[in-house]
Coordinates of C-alpha atoms and ligand atoms in Angstrom, one line a residue:
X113 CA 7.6 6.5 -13.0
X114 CA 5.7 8.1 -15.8
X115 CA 1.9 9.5 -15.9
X116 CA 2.1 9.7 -19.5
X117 CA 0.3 7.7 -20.2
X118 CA -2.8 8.0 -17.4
X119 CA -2.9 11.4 -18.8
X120 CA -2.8 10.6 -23.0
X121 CA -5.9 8.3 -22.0
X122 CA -8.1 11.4 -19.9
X123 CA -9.8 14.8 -20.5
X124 CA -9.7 16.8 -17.4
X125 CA -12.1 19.1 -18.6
X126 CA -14.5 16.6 -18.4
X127 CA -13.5 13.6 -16.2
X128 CA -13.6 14.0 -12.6
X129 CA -10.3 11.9 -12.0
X130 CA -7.4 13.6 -10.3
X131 CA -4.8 15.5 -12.6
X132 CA -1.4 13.8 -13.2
X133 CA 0.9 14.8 -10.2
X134 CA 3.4 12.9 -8.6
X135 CA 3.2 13.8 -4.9
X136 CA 5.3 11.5 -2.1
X137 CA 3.3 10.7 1.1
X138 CA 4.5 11.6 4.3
X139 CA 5.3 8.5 5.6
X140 CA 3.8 4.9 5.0
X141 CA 3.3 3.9 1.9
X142 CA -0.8 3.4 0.8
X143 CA -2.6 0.9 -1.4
X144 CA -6.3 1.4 -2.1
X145 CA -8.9 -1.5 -4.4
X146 CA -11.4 0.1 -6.0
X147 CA -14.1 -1.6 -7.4
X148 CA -15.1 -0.3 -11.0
X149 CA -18.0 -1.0 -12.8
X150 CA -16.9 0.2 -16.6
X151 CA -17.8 -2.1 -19.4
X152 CA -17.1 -4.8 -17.3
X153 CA -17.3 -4.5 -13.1
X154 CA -13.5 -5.4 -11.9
X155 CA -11.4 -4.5 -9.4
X156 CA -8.3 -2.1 -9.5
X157 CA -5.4 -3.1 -7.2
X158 CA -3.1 0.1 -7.0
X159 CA 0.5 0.2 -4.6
X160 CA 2.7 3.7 -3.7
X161 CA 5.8 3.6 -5.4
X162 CA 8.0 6.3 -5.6
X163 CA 4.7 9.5 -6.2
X164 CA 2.5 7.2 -7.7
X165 CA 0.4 4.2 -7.6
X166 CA 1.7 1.0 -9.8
X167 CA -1.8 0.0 -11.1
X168 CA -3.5 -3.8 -12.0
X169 CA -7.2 -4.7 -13.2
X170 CA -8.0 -7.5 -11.0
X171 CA -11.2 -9.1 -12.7
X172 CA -12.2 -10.9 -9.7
X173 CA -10.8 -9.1 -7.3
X174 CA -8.2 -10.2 -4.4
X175 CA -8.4 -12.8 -2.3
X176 CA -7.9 -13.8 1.2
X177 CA -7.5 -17.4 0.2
X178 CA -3.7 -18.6 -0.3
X179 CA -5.5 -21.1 -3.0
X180 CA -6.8 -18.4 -5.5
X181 CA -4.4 -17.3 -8.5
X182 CA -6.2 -14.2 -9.1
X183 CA -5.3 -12.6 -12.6
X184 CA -4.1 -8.8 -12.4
X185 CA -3.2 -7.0 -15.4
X186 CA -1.2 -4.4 -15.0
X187 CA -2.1 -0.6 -16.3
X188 CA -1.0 2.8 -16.7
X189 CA 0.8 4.3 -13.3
X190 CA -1.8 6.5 -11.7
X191 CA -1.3 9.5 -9.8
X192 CA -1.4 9.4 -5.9
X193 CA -4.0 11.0 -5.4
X194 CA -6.0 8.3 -7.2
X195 CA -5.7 6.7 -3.7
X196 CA -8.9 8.5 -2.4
X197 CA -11.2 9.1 -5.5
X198 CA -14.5 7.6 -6.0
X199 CA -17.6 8.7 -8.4
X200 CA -19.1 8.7 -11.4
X201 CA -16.7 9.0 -14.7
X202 CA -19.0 10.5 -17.4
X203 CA -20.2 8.2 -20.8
X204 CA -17.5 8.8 -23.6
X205 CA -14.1 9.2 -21.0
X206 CA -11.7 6.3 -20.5
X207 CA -13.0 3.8 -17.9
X208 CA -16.8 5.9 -18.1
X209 CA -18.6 4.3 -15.5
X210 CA -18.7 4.4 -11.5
X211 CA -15.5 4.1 -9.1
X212 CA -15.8 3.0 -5.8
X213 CA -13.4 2.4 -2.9
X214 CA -13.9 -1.1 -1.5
X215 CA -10.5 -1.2 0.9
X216 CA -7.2 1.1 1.4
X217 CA -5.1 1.5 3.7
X218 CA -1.2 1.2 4.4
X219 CA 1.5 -1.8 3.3
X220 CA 4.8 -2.1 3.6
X221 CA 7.2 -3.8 0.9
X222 CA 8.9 -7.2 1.9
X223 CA 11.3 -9.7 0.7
X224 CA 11.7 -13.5 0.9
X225 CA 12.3 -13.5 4.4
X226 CA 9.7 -11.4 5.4
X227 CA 11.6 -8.5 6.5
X228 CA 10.5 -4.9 5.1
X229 CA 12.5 -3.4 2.4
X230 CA 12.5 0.2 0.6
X231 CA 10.6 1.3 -2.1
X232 CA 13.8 1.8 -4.1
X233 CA 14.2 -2.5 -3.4
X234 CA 10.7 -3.0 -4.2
X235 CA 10.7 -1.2 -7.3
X236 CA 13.6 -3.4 -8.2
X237 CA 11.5 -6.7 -7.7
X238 CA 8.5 -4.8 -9.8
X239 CA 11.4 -4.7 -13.0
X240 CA 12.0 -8.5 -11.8
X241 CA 8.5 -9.0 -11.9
X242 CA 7.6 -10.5 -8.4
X243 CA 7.1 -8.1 -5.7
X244 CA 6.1 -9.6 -1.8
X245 CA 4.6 -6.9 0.3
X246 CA 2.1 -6.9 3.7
X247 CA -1.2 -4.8 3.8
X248 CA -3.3 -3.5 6.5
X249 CA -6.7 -2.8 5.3
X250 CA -10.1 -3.0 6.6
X251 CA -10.4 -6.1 4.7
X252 CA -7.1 -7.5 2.9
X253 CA -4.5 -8.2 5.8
X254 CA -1.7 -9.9 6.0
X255 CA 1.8 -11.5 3.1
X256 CA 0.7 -11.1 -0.6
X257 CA 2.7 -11.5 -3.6
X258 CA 2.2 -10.5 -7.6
X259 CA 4.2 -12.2 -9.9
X260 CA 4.3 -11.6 -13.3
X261 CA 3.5 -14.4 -15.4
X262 CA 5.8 -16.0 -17.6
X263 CA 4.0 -18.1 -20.6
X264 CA 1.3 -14.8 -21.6
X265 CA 0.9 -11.3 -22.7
X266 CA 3.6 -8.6 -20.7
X267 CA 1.0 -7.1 -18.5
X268 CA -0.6 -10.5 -16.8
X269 CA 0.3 -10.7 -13.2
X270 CA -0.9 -13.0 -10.6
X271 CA -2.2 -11.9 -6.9
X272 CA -1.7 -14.4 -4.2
X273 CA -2.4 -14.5 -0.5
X274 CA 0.4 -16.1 1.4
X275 CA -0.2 -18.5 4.1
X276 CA -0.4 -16.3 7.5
X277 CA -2.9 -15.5 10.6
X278 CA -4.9 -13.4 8.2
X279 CA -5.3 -16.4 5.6
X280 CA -8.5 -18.2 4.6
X281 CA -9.7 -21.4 3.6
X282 CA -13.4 -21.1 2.9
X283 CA -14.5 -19.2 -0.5
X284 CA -13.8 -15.8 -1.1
X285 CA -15.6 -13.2 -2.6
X286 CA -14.9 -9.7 -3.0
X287 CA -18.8 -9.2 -4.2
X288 CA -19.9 -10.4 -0.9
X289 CA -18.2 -8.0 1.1
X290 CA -19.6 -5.1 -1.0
X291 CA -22.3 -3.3 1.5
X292 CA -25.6 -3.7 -1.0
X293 CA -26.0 -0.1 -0.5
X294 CA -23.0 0.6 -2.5
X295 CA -23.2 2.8 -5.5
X296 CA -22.1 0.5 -7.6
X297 CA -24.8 -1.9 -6.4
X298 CA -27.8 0.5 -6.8
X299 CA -27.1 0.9 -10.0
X300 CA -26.5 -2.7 -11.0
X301 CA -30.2 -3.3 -8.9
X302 CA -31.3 -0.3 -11.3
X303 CA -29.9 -1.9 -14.7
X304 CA -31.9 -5.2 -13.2
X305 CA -35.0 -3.9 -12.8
X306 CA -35.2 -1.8 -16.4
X307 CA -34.3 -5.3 -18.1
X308 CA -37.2 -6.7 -16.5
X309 CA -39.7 -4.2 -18.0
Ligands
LIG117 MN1 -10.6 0.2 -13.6

């Protein structure tokens, strides 16, 4: 697991993002989805492994719906304590925009059978390129899978929602479930309102 590259791409002199350090939690393993409005809003799926979190731009976000394919793209390893930041990364940095946190909270790796695994197994399937893991969030609960897909570019990765108690069938929308009070959302209301003028 390398942060080369996270840290190649930032100036900490001027970013607010966390430094590059590996650090290993104390016990479960965390996932956080922020919800990034750069030069294009998207979502950013991260997973724990091994000090840091394994990283995918999810355009649309996840989904609770074992019908949606949603398209991840996997990025740069970020360090851990990504897991908690949210603000505003300043015009001219990588990603410049504003970072929100729109669900985190714990998961555990799985295989096939459903039966949790170690992060030295999961890391493993990651190199295979299909990983099965469960998460409890505020929102996303429940059996997901990423694979990586075969026919593109490297980095495209799917994100499904396996059938379970959590699944759903209606629509999903990550943009729905975004309080309208959000940062993100005041400023989008903002940008609406100066085109209007
Ligand atoms: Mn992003």
């Amino acid at each position: 697991m390398s942060l080369a590259k996270y840290k190649e791409k930032r100036n900490f002199n001027v970013t607010p993002e966390p430094k590059a350090k590996k650090i290993k939690s104390a016990q479960k393993l965390e996932f956080v989805v922020q919800r990034h409005k750069a030069s294009r809003l998207h979502y950013d799926f991260r997973l724990e492994m091994e000090g840091v979190l394994k990283s995918w731009a999810v355009p649309k976000g996840p989904s609770m719906n074992p019908g949606d394919k949603r398209l991840a793209m996997m990025v740069e390893d970020h360090p851990y304590d990504y897991r908690t930041f949210k603000g505003i990364i300043p015009e001219g940095n990588y990603g410049a925009g504003i970072v929100e946190i729109w669900d985190h909270g714990f998961y555990a790796p799985i295989n096939e059978h459903s039966e949790i695994i170690d992060e030295k197994t999961i890391l493993k399937d990651l190199k295979k390129g299909s990983i099965k893991f469960v998460l409890l969030g505020r929102k996303l609960k429940g059996e997901f899978a990423l694979v990586k897909m075969k026919t593109t570019e490297d980095n495209a990765w799917l994100l499904i929602k396996h059938r379970d108690e959590y699944a759903v069938d209606t629509d999903y929308s990550c943009e729905t479930l975004t309080p309208l009070s959000s940062p993100i959302n005041k400023a989008l209301k903002k940008e609406l309102k100066n085109k209007k003028k």
